[in-house]
Amino acid sequence: MSADGAVRICNCVHPSARDIDDAVAVLCNGGLVLMPSDTTYIMATLLLRKNRLSNGIERLHTIKKRHRASAFPWLVGSWHQLEVLGCELSEDAVDIAAQLWPQPITLVVHASAAVPQALARPDETVAIRMTSHPLVAGIIHACGTPLIVSSANRHLHEVPKYFSQLNPRMIEAADLVFHGVPNLCHGPSTIIDCTEGETRVLRRGAVPLSQIEKVLGHRIMS
C-alpha cells in the first residue's frame, strides 16, 4: 500500500510535483505504482540501472498470474523512443507513431538490443505505446526512462476504466496508489502488429481502424 497508508487523490490534468516525485521514488526503488492512464488504470514499474530487472517486474508477474514468457508492454513519453526500443521498423510503424501518437495505439515491433531478453516476447518483439496522460507522462519524463506496465486487473478479470472497478487485492499489492480526478481513461488501446510484411490489427480499441487506415493510405488486415 502507499507510503502514507491510503489511496491518494491526484489531479489528472495538473498533477502535483509531489505526486510525480513520490511515484518516481517508488519506481526507482523497484516498487509498483497503481495509477490512471489515458486507457485504463495501470500497474507500473521500471527497469533499474544497467538493465537489471527490478523487483517490481517479478511482483507484476505474480500479481497478474502471468507466465514469465508473457512480456509486458512499454509505455514511453516520446515517439522517438520507438526507434530506441524497436528495430527494423516498418514505414507503417513510423507513420503511426509520428502522426497518431500519443493517441492510445500500441505498436508491436521487433525488439532492439535495448530491450533485455527477459522483457521481450518469445518471438523477440515488444509492445510499445506513448501516453498522453499528464500524470503518467510527467512520471516518465522525471524517471528519464519508459515504464513497464500492465492493466491493473487480475488475469481474465474486468479491465478497470474507473477506480471503482479496481480489485482491492490490486490496490493492496501496490506501493503507491493514485485515484485520478477527473477520470481520463478512454478504454483499452488499439493494438497494431507491424512486424510482418502486412500490418494487421491484434485488438480493436480506443482508436478506430478507419482513422489509422486514413493515415497509412491502405487497409489494415484483421
Coordinates of N, CA and C in Angstrom, one line a residue:
M1 N 0.8 -1.2 0.0 CA 0.0 0.0 0.0 C 0.9 1.2 0.0
S2 N 0.3 2.4 -0.4 CA 1.1 3.6 -0.5 C 1.7 4.0 0.8
A3 N 2.8 4.8 0.7 CA 3.6 5.1 1.9 C 2.8 5.8 3.0
D4 N 1.8 6.6 2.6 CA 1.0 7.2 3.6 C -0.2 6.4 4.1
G5 N -0.2 5.1 3.6 CA -1.2 4.2 4.1 C -2.6 4.3 3.6
A6 N -2.8 5.2 2.5 CA -4.1 5.4 2.0 C -4.0 5.7 0.5
V7 N -5.1 5.5 -0.2 CA -5.2 5.9 -1.6 C -5.0 7.4 -1.7
R8 N -4.3 7.9 -2.7 CA -4.0 9.3 -2.8 C -4.8 9.8 -4.0
I9 N -5.6 10.9 -3.7 CA -6.3 11.6 -4.8 C -5.4 12.4 -5.6
C10 N -5.4 12.3 -6.9 CA -4.4 13.2 -7.7 C -5.2 13.9 -8.8
N11 N -4.7 15.1 -9.1 CA -5.3 15.8 -10.2 C -4.7 15.4 -11.5
C12 N -5.5 14.7 -12.4 CA -5.0 14.2 -13.6 C -4.6 15.2 -14.6
V13 N -5.3 16.4 -14.6 CA -5.0 17.4 -15.6 C -3.7 18.2 -15.2
H14 N -3.6 18.5 -13.9 CA -2.4 19.2 -13.4 C -1.8 18.5 -12.2
P15 N -1.1 17.4 -12.5 CA -0.5 16.6 -11.4 C 0.5 17.4 -10.6
S16 N 0.5 17.2 -9.3 CA 1.4 18.0 -8.5 C 2.9 17.4 -8.6
A17 N 3.8 18.3 -8.3 CA 5.2 17.8 -8.3 C 5.4 16.8 -7.2
R18 N 4.7 16.9 -6.1 CA 4.8 15.9 -5.0 C 4.4 14.5 -5.5
D19 N 3.3 14.4 -6.2 CA 2.8 13.2 -6.7 C 3.8 12.5 -7.7
I20 N 4.3 13.3 -8.6 CA 5.3 12.8 -9.5 C 6.6 12.4 -8.8
D21 N 7.1 13.2 -7.9 CA 8.3 12.9 -7.2 C 8.2 11.6 -6.4
D22 N 7.0 11.4 -5.7 CA 6.8 10.3 -4.9 C 6.7 9.0 -5.7
A23 N 6.1 9.1 -6.9 CA 5.9 8.0 -7.8 C 7.3 7.6 -8.3
V24 N 8.1 8.6 -8.7 CA 9.5 8.3 -9.2 C 10.3 7.6 -8.1
A25 N 10.2 8.0 -6.8 CA 10.9 7.4 -5.7 C 10.6 5.9 -5.6
V26 N 9.3 5.6 -5.6 CA 8.8 4.3 -5.5 C 9.3 3.4 -6.7
L27 N 9.2 3.9 -7.9 CA 9.6 3.2 -9.1 C 11.1 2.9 -9.1
C28 N 11.9 3.9 -8.7 CA 13.4 3.8 -8.7 C 13.9 2.8 -7.7
N29 N 13.0 2.5 -6.7 CA 13.3 1.5 -5.7 C 12.8 0.1 -6.0
G30 N 12.3 0.0 -7.3 CA 11.8 -1.3 -7.7 C 10.4 -1.6 -7.3
G31 N 9.6 -0.5 -6.9 CA 8.3 -0.7 -6.5 C 7.2 -0.6 -7.6
L32 N 6.0 -0.7 -7.2 CA 4.8 -0.7 -8.1 C 3.9 0.5 -7.8
V33 N 3.5 1.2 -8.9 CA 2.6 2.3 -8.7 C 1.4 2.0 -9.5
L34 N 0.2 2.1 -8.8 CA -1.1 1.9 -9.5 C -1.7 3.3 -9.7
M35 N -2.0 3.5 -11.0 CA -2.4 4.9 -11.3 C -3.3 4.8 -12.6
P36 N -4.1 5.9 -12.8 CA -4.9 6.0 -14.1 C -3.9 6.4 -15.2
S37 N -4.4 6.0 -16.4 CA -3.7 6.4 -17.6 C -4.7 6.9 -18.6
D38 N -4.3 7.1 -19.9 CA -5.2 7.5 -20.9 C -6.1 6.3 -21.4
T39 N -5.8 5.1 -21.0 CA -6.5 3.9 -21.4 C -7.3 3.3 -20.3
T40 N -6.6 2.7 -19.3 CA -7.2 2.1 -18.2 C -6.4 2.4 -16.9
Y41 N -6.8 2.0 -15.8 CA -5.9 2.0 -14.6 C -4.8 1.0 -14.9
I42 N -3.6 1.4 -14.5 CA -2.4 0.5 -14.8 C -1.6 0.3 -13.6
M43 N -0.8 -0.8 -13.6 CA 0.2 -1.1 -12.6 C 1.5 -0.9 -13.3
A44 N 2.4 0.0 -12.8 CA 3.6 0.3 -13.5 C 4.9 0.1 -12.6
T45 N 5.9 -0.3 -13.3 CA 7.3 -0.4 -12.7 C 8.3 0.0 -13.7
L46 N 9.6 -0.2 -13.4 CA 10.5 0.2 -14.5 C 11.8 -0.7 -14.3
L47 N 12.6 -0.6 -15.4 CA 13.9 -1.3 -15.4 C 14.9 -0.4 -14.7
L48 N 15.6 -1.0 -13.7 CA 16.6 -0.2 -13.0 C 17.9 -0.1 -13.8
R49 N 18.8 0.7 -13.3 CA 20.1 1.0 -14.0 C 20.8 -0.3 -14.4
K50 N 21.6 -0.2 -15.5 CA 22.4 -1.3 -16.0 C 21.5 -2.5 -16.4
N51 N 20.3 -2.2 -16.8 CA 19.3 -3.2 -17.3 C 19.1 -4.3 -16.3
R52 N 19.2 -4.0 -15.0 CA 18.9 -5.0 -14.0 C 17.4 -5.0 -13.8
L53 N 16.8 -6.2 -13.8 CA 15.4 -6.3 -13.7 C 15.0 -5.9 -12.2
S54 N 14.0 -5.1 -12.1 CA 13.6 -4.6 -10.8 C 12.7 -5.7 -10.1
N55 N 12.6 -5.6 -8.8 CA 11.7 -6.5 -8.1 C 10.2 -6.3 -8.6
G56 N 9.9 -5.1 -9.0 CA 8.6 -4.8 -9.5 C 8.1 -5.7 -10.6
I57 N 9.1 -6.0 -11.5 CA 8.7 -6.9 -12.7 C 8.3 -8.2 -12.2
E58 N 9.1 -8.8 -11.3 CA 8.7 -10.1 -10.7 C 7.4 -10.1 -10.0
R59 N 7.2 -9.0 -9.2 CA 5.9 -8.9 -8.5 C 4.8 -8.7 -9.5
L60 N 5.0 -8.0 -10.6 CA 3.9 -7.8 -11.5 C 3.5 -9.1 -12.2
H61 N 4.5 -10.0 -12.5 CA 4.1 -11.3 -13.0 C 3.3 -12.1 -12.0
T62 N 3.7 -12.0 -10.7 CA 3.0 -12.7 -9.7 C 1.6 -12.2 -9.5
I63 N 1.4 -10.9 -9.4 CA 0.1 -10.3 -9.2 C -0.8 -10.6 -10.4
K64 N -0.3 -10.5 -11.6 CA -1.1 -10.8 -12.8 C -1.3 -12.3 -13.1
K65 N -0.5 -13.1 -12.4 CA -0.6 -14.5 -12.6 C -0.3 -14.9 -14.1
R66 N 0.7 -14.2 -14.6 CA 1.1 -14.4 -16.0 C 2.4 -15.2 -16.1
H67 N 2.5 -16.0 -17.1 CA 3.7 -16.8 -17.3 C 4.9 -15.9 -17.6
R68 N 6.1 -16.2 -17.2 CA 7.3 -15.4 -17.3 C 7.6 -15.1 -18.8
A69 N 7.1 -16.0 -19.7 CA 7.4 -15.7 -21.1 C 6.4 -14.7 -21.7
S70 N 5.4 -14.3 -20.9 CA 4.4 -13.3 -21.4 C 4.9 -11.9 -21.0
A71 N 5.5 -11.2 -22.0 CA 6.1 -9.9 -21.7 C 5.1 -8.8 -21.6
F72 N 5.4 -7.8 -20.8 CA 4.6 -6.6 -20.6 C 4.9 -5.5 -21.6
P73 N 3.9 -4.7 -21.9 CA 4.1 -3.5 -22.8 C 5.0 -2.5 -22.1
W74 N 5.6 -1.6 -23.0 CA 6.4 -0.5 -22.5 C 5.6 0.8 -22.8
L75 N 5.6 1.7 -21.9 CA 4.9 3.0 -22.0 C 6.0 4.1 -22.1
V76 N 6.0 4.8 -23.2 CA 7.0 5.8 -23.5 C 6.5 7.2 -23.5
G77 N 7.4 8.2 -23.4 CA 7.0 9.6 -23.4 C 7.2 10.3 -24.7
S78 N 7.8 9.7 -25.6 CA 8.1 10.3 -26.9 C 8.1 9.3 -28.0
W79 N 7.6 9.6 -29.2 CA 7.5 8.6 -30.3 C 8.9 8.3 -30.8
H80 N 9.9 9.1 -30.5 CA 11.3 8.8 -30.9 C 11.8 7.6 -30.1
Q81 N 11.2 7.2 -29.0 CA 11.7 6.1 -28.2 C 11.3 4.8 -28.9
L82 N 10.4 4.9 -29.9 CA 10.1 3.7 -30.7 C 11.4 3.2 -31.4
E83 N 12.2 4.2 -31.8 CA 13.4 3.9 -32.5 C 14.5 3.3 -31.6
V84 N 14.3 3.5 -30.3 CA 15.3 3.0 -29.3 C 14.9 1.6 -29.0
L85 N 13.7 1.3 -28.7 CA 13.2 0.0 -28.2 C 12.9 -0.9 -29.4
G86 N 12.6 -0.4 -30.5 CA 12.3 -1.2 -31.7 C 13.4 -1.2 -32.7
C87 N 13.4 -2.2 -33.6 CA 14.4 -2.2 -34.7 C 13.7 -2.7 -36.0
E88 N 14.3 -2.5 -37.1 CA 13.7 -3.0 -38.4 C 12.3 -2.5 -38.5
L89 N 12.1 -1.2 -38.2 CA 10.8 -0.6 -38.1 C 10.2 -0.5 -39.6
S90 N 8.9 -0.8 -39.7 CA 8.3 -0.7 -41.0 C 7.8 0.8 -41.2
E91 N 7.6 1.2 -42.4 CA 7.1 2.5 -42.7 C 5.8 2.8 -41.9
D92 N 4.9 1.8 -41.9 CA 3.6 1.9 -41.2 C 3.8 2.2 -39.7
A93 N 4.8 1.5 -39.1 CA 5.0 1.8 -37.6 C 5.5 3.2 -37.4
V94 N 6.4 3.7 -38.2 CA 6.9 5.0 -38.1 C 5.8 6.1 -38.3
D95 N 5.0 5.8 -39.4 CA 4.0 6.8 -39.7 C 2.9 6.8 -38.6
I96 N 2.5 5.7 -38.0 CA 1.5 5.7 -36.9 C 2.1 6.4 -35.7
A97 N 3.3 6.1 -35.4 CA 3.9 6.8 -34.2 C 4.1 8.3 -34.4
A98 N 4.5 8.7 -35.6 CA 4.8 10.1 -35.9 C 3.5 10.9 -36.0
Q99 N 2.5 10.3 -36.6 CA 1.3 11.1 -36.9 C 0.1 10.8 -35.9
L100 N 0.1 9.7 -35.2 CA -1.1 9.4 -34.4 C -0.8 9.3 -32.9
W101 N 0.4 9.0 -32.5 CA 0.8 9.0 -31.1 C 0.7 10.5 -30.6
P102 N 0.3 10.8 -29.4 CA 0.1 9.8 -28.3 C -1.4 9.3 -28.2
Q103 N -2.1 9.2 -29.2 CA -3.4 8.5 -29.1 C -3.1 7.1 -28.7
P104 N -4.1 6.5 -28.0 CA -3.9 5.1 -27.5 C -3.8 4.0 -28.5
I105 N -2.7 3.9 -29.1 CA -2.4 2.9 -30.1 C -1.1 2.2 -29.6
T106 N -1.2 0.9 -29.4 CA 0.0 0.1 -29.1 C 0.6 -0.6 -30.3
L107 N 1.9 -0.4 -30.5 CA 2.6 -1.0 -31.7 C 3.4 -2.1 -31.3
V108 N 3.3 -3.3 -32.0 CA 4.1 -4.4 -31.8 C 5.2 -4.4 -32.8
V109 N 6.4 -4.3 -32.4 CA 7.6 -4.2 -33.4 C 8.7 -5.2 -33.0
H110 N 9.7 -5.3 -33.8 CA 10.8 -6.1 -33.5 C 11.6 -5.4 -32.3
A111 N 12.0 -6.2 -31.3 CA 12.7 -5.6 -30.2 C 14.2 -5.4 -30.5
S112 N 14.7 -4.2 -30.1 CA 16.1 -3.9 -30.3 C 16.9 -4.4 -29.2
A113 N 18.2 -4.2 -29.3 CA 19.1 -4.7 -28.2 C 18.9 -4.0 -26.9
A114 N 18.2 -2.8 -27.0 CA 17.9 -2.1 -25.8 C 16.9 -2.8 -24.9
V115 N 16.2 -3.7 -25.4 CA 15.2 -4.5 -24.6 C 15.8 -5.7 -24.1
P116 N 15.9 -5.9 -22.8 CA 16.5 -7.1 -22.2 C 15.7 -8.3 -22.7
Q117 N 16.4 -9.4 -22.9 CA 15.7 -10.6 -23.5 C 14.5 -11.1 -22.6
A118 N 14.7 -10.9 -21.3 CA 13.6 -11.3 -20.3 C 12.4 -10.4 -20.5
L119 N 12.5 -9.3 -21.1 CA 11.3 -8.4 -21.3 C 10.8 -8.3 -22.7
A120 N 11.4 -9.1 -23.6 CA 10.9 -9.3 -25.0 C 10.0 -10.5 -25.0
R121 N 9.1 -10.5 -26.0 CA 8.3 -11.6 -26.2 C 9.1 -12.8 -26.8
P122 N 8.6 -14.0 -26.7 CA 9.3 -15.2 -27.2 C 9.7 -15.0 -28.7
D123 N 8.9 -14.3 -29.5 CA 9.3 -14.1 -30.9 C 10.2 -12.8 -31.1
E124 N 10.7 -12.3 -30.0 CA 11.7 -11.2 -30.0 C 11.0 -9.9 -30.5
T125 N 9.8 -9.7 -30.1 CA 9.1 -8.5 -30.4 C 8.7 -7.8 -29.1
V126 N 8.3 -6.5 -29.2 CA 8.0 -5.7 -28.0 C 6.8 -4.9 -28.3
A127 N 5.9 -4.7 -27.3 CA 4.7 -3.8 -27.5 C 5.0 -2.4 -26.8
I128 N 4.8 -1.4 -27.6 CA 5.2 0.0 -27.2 C 4.0 0.9 -27.4
R129 N 3.8 1.8 -26.4 CA 2.7 2.8 -26.6 C 3.2 4.1 -25.9
M130 N 2.8 5.2 -26.5 CA 3.0 6.5 -25.9 C 1.8 7.0 -25.2
T131 N 2.0 7.6 -24.1 CA 0.9 8.1 -23.3 C 0.7 9.6 -23.4
S132 N -0.6 10.0 -23.3 CA -0.9 11.4 -23.3 C -1.4 11.9 -21.9
H133 N -1.4 10.9 -21.0 CA -1.9 11.3 -19.6 C -0.9 12.1 -18.9
P134 N -1.3 13.3 -18.4 CA -0.3 14.2 -17.8 C 0.4 13.6 -16.6
L135 N -0.2 12.9 -15.7 CA 0.4 12.3 -14.6 C 1.5 11.2 -15.1
V136 N 1.1 10.3 -15.9 CA 2.0 9.3 -16.4 C 3.1 9.8 -17.2
A137 N 2.8 10.8 -18.1 CA 3.8 11.4 -18.9 C 4.8 12.1 -18.0
G138 N 4.3 12.8 -17.0 CA 5.2 13.5 -16.1 C 6.1 12.6 -15.3
I139 N 5.6 11.4 -15.0 CA 6.4 10.4 -14.3 C 7.5 9.8 -15.2
I140 N 7.1 9.5 -16.4 CA 8.1 9.0 -17.4 C 9.2 10.0 -17.6
H141 N 8.8 11.3 -17.8 CA 9.8 12.4 -18.0 C 10.8 12.5 -16.8
A142 N 10.2 12.4 -15.6 CA 11.0 12.6 -14.4 C 12.0 11.4 -14.2
C143 N 11.5 10.2 -14.6 CA 12.3 9.0 -14.5 C 13.4 8.9 -15.5
G144 N 13.1 9.5 -16.7 CA 14.1 9.5 -17.8 C 14.1 8.2 -18.5
T145 N 13.1 7.3 -18.3 CA 13.1 6.0 -18.9 C 11.6 5.6 -19.0
P146 N 11.3 4.7 -20.0 CA 10.0 4.2 -20.2 C 9.5 3.4 -19.0
L147 N 8.2 3.2 -18.8 CA 7.6 2.4 -17.8 C 7.3 1.0 -18.4
I148 N 7.3 0.0 -17.6 CA 6.8 -1.3 -17.9 C 5.5 -1.5 -17.2
V149 N 4.4 -1.7 -18.0 CA 3.1 -1.6 -17.4 C 2.2 -2.8 -17.8
S150 N 1.1 -2.8 -17.0 CA 0.0 -3.8 -17.3 C -1.3 -3.2 -16.8
S151 N -2.4 -3.5 -17.4 CA -3.6 -3.1 -16.8 C -3.8 -3.6 -15.4
A152 N -4.4 -2.8 -14.5 CA -4.5 -3.1 -13.1 C -5.6 -4.1 -12.8
N153 N -5.6 -5.3 -13.4 CA -6.6 -6.3 -13.1 C -5.9 -7.7 -13.1
R154 N -6.6 -8.6 -12.4 CA -6.1 -10.0 -12.4 C -6.4 -10.6 -13.8
H155 N -5.7 -11.6 -14.1 CA -5.8 -12.3 -15.4 C -7.3 -12.7 -15.6
L156 N -7.8 -12.3 -16.8 CA -9.2 -12.6 -17.2 C -10.3 -11.9 -16.4
H157 N -9.9 -11.0 -15.6 CA -10.9 -10.2 -14.8 C -11.1 -8.9 -15.6
E158 N -12.1 -8.1 -15.1 CA -12.5 -6.9 -15.8 C -11.4 -5.9 -15.8
V159 N -11.2 -5.3 -17.0 CA -10.2 -4.2 -17.1 C -10.7 -2.9 -16.5
P160 N -10.0 -2.3 -15.5 CA -10.6 -1.2 -14.8 C -10.4 0.1 -15.5
K161 N -11.5 0.7 -16.0 CA -11.5 2.0 -16.6 C -11.8 3.1 -15.5
Y162 N -12.4 2.7 -14.4 CA -12.7 3.6 -13.3 C -12.1 3.0 -12.0
F163 N -11.8 3.9 -11.1 CA -11.2 3.5 -9.8 C -12.1 2.5 -9.1
S164 N -13.4 2.7 -9.2 CA -14.4 1.8 -8.5 C -14.3 0.4 -9.0
Q165 N -13.7 0.2 -10.2 CA -13.7 -1.2 -10.8 C -12.4 -1.9 -10.3
L166 N -11.5 -1.3 -9.6 CA -10.3 -1.9 -9.2 C -10.6 -3.0 -8.1
N167 N -9.9 -4.1 -8.3 CA -9.9 -5.2 -7.3 C -9.1 -4.8 -6.1
P168 N -9.7 -4.9 -4.9 CA -9.0 -4.5 -3.7 C -7.6 -5.1 -3.6
R169 N -7.4 -6.3 -4.1 CA -6.1 -7.0 -4.0 C -5.1 -6.3 -4.8
M170 N -5.5 -5.7 -5.9 CA -4.6 -4.9 -6.7 C -4.1 -3.7 -6.0
I171 N -5.1 -3.0 -5.3 CA -4.7 -1.9 -4.5 C -3.7 -2.2 -3.4
E172 N -4.0 -3.3 -2.7 CA -3.1 -3.8 -1.6 C -1.7 -4.1 -2.1
A173 N -1.6 -4.6 -3.4 CA -0.3 -5.1 -3.9 C 0.6 -3.9 -4.3
A174 N 0.0 -2.7 -4.5 CA 0.8 -1.6 -5.0 C 1.5 -0.9 -3.8
D175 N 2.6 -0.2 -4.1 CA 3.4 0.6 -3.1 C 2.9 2.0 -3.0
L176 N 2.2 2.5 -4.1 CA 1.7 3.8 -4.2 C 0.4 3.7 -5.1
V177 N -0.7 4.3 -4.6 CA -1.9 4.2 -5.4 C -2.5 5.6 -5.6
F178 N -2.8 5.9 -6.8 CA -3.4 7.2 -7.2 C -4.9 6.9 -7.7
H179 N -5.8 7.7 -7.1 CA -7.2 7.8 -7.6 C -7.2 9.1 -8.4
G180 N -7.4 9.0 -9.7 CA -7.3 10.1 -10.6 C -8.6 10.9 -10.7
V181 N -8.6 12.2 -10.6 CA -9.7 13.1 -10.8 C -9.3 14.3 -11.6
P182 N -10.0 14.6 -12.7 CA -11.1 13.8 -13.3 C -10.6 12.5 -14.0
N183 N -11.5 11.6 -14.3 CA -11.0 10.4 -15.0 C -10.8 10.6 -16.4
L184 N -9.6 10.2 -16.9 CA -9.2 10.5 -18.3 C -9.0 9.2 -19.1
C185 N -9.5 8.1 -18.5 CA -9.3 6.7 -19.1 C -10.3 6.6 -20.3
H186 N -9.9 6.2 -21.4 CA -10.7 6.0 -22.6 C -10.9 4.6 -23.0
G187 N -10.4 3.6 -22.2 CA -10.6 2.2 -22.6 C -9.3 1.7 -23.2
P188 N -9.2 0.3 -23.4 CA -8.0 -0.3 -23.9 C -7.6 0.2 -25.2
S189 N -6.3 0.2 -25.4 CA -5.7 0.8 -26.7 C -6.0 -0.2 -27.9
T190 N -5.9 0.4 -29.0 CA -5.9 -0.4 -30.3 C -4.5 -1.0 -30.4
I191 N -4.4 -2.3 -30.7 CA -3.0 -2.9 -30.9 C -2.8 -3.3 -32.3
I192 N -1.7 -2.8 -32.9 CA -1.3 -3.0 -34.3 C 0.0 -3.7 -34.4
D193 N 0.0 -4.8 -35.1 CA 1.2 -5.6 -35.3 C 1.9 -5.1 -36.6
C194 N 3.2 -4.6 -36.4 CA 3.9 -4.1 -37.5 C 5.2 -4.9 -37.8
T195 N 5.1 -6.2 -37.4 CA 6.3 -7.0 -37.5 C 6.4 -7.8 -38.8
E196 N 5.3 -8.0 -39.5 CA 5.2 -8.8 -40.7 C 5.2 -7.9 -41.9
G197 N 5.1 -8.6 -43.1 CA 5.0 -7.8 -44.3 C 3.8 -6.9 -44.4
E198 N 2.7 -7.4 -43.8 CA 1.5 -6.6 -43.9 C 1.0 -6.2 -42.5
T199 N 0.8 -5.0 -42.3 CA 0.3 -4.5 -40.9 C -1.1 -5.1 -40.6
R200 N -1.2 -5.5 -39.4 CA -2.5 -6.1 -39.0 C -2.9 -5.7 -37.6
V201 N -4.2 -5.8 -37.4 CA -4.7 -5.4 -36.0 C -4.8 -6.6 -35.2
L202 N -4.3 -6.5 -33.9 CA -4.4 -7.6 -33.0 C -5.6 -7.4 -32.0
R203 N -5.9 -6.1 -31.8 CA -7.1 -5.8 -30.9 C -7.7 -4.5 -31.3
R204 N -9.0 -4.4 -31.5 CA -9.6 -3.2 -31.7 C -9.8 -2.5 -30.4
G205 N -9.6 -1.2 -30.4 CA -9.7 -0.4 -29.1 C -10.1 1.0 -29.3
A206 N -9.5 1.9 -28.5 CA -10.0 3.3 -28.4 C -9.9 4.0 -29.7
V207 N -8.9 3.7 -30.5 CA -8.7 4.4 -31.8 C -9.3 3.6 -32.9
P208 N -10.3 4.0 -33.6 CA -10.9 3.2 -34.7 C -9.9 2.9 -35.8
L209 N -10.0 1.8 -36.4 CA -9.1 1.4 -37.5 C -9.2 2.4 -38.7
S210 N -10.4 2.9 -38.9 CA -10.6 3.8 -40.1 C -9.6 5.0 -39.9
Q211 N -9.4 5.5 -38.7 CA -8.5 6.6 -38.5 C -7.1 6.3 -38.8
I212 N -6.7 5.1 -38.4 CA -5.3 4.6 -38.7 C -5.1 4.4 -40.2
E213 N -6.1 3.8 -40.8 CA -6.0 3.5 -42.2 C -5.9 4.8 -43.1
K214 N -6.6 5.8 -42.6 CA -6.6 7.1 -43.3 C -5.2 7.6 -43.4
V215 N -4.4 7.5 -42.2 CA -3.0 8.0 -42.2 C -2.1 7.1 -43.0
L216 N -2.3 5.8 -43.0 CA -1.5 4.9 -43.8 C -1.8 4.9 -45.3
G217 N -3.0 5.2 -45.6 CA -3.4 5.1 -47.0 C -3.7 3.8 -47.5
H218 N -3.9 2.8 -46.6 CA -4.3 1.5 -47.1 C -5.0 0.7 -45.9
R219 N -5.7 -0.4 -46.2 CA -6.4 -1.1 -45.3 C -5.5 -1.9 -44.3
I220 N -5.9 -2.2 -43.1 CA -5.2 -3.0 -42.2 C -5.8 -4.4 -42.1
M221 N -5.0 -5.4 -42.2 CA -5.5 -6.8 -42.1 C -6.0 -7.1 -40.7
S222 N -7.1 -7.9 -40.6 CA -7.6 -8.4 -39.3 C -6.9 -9.7 -38.9

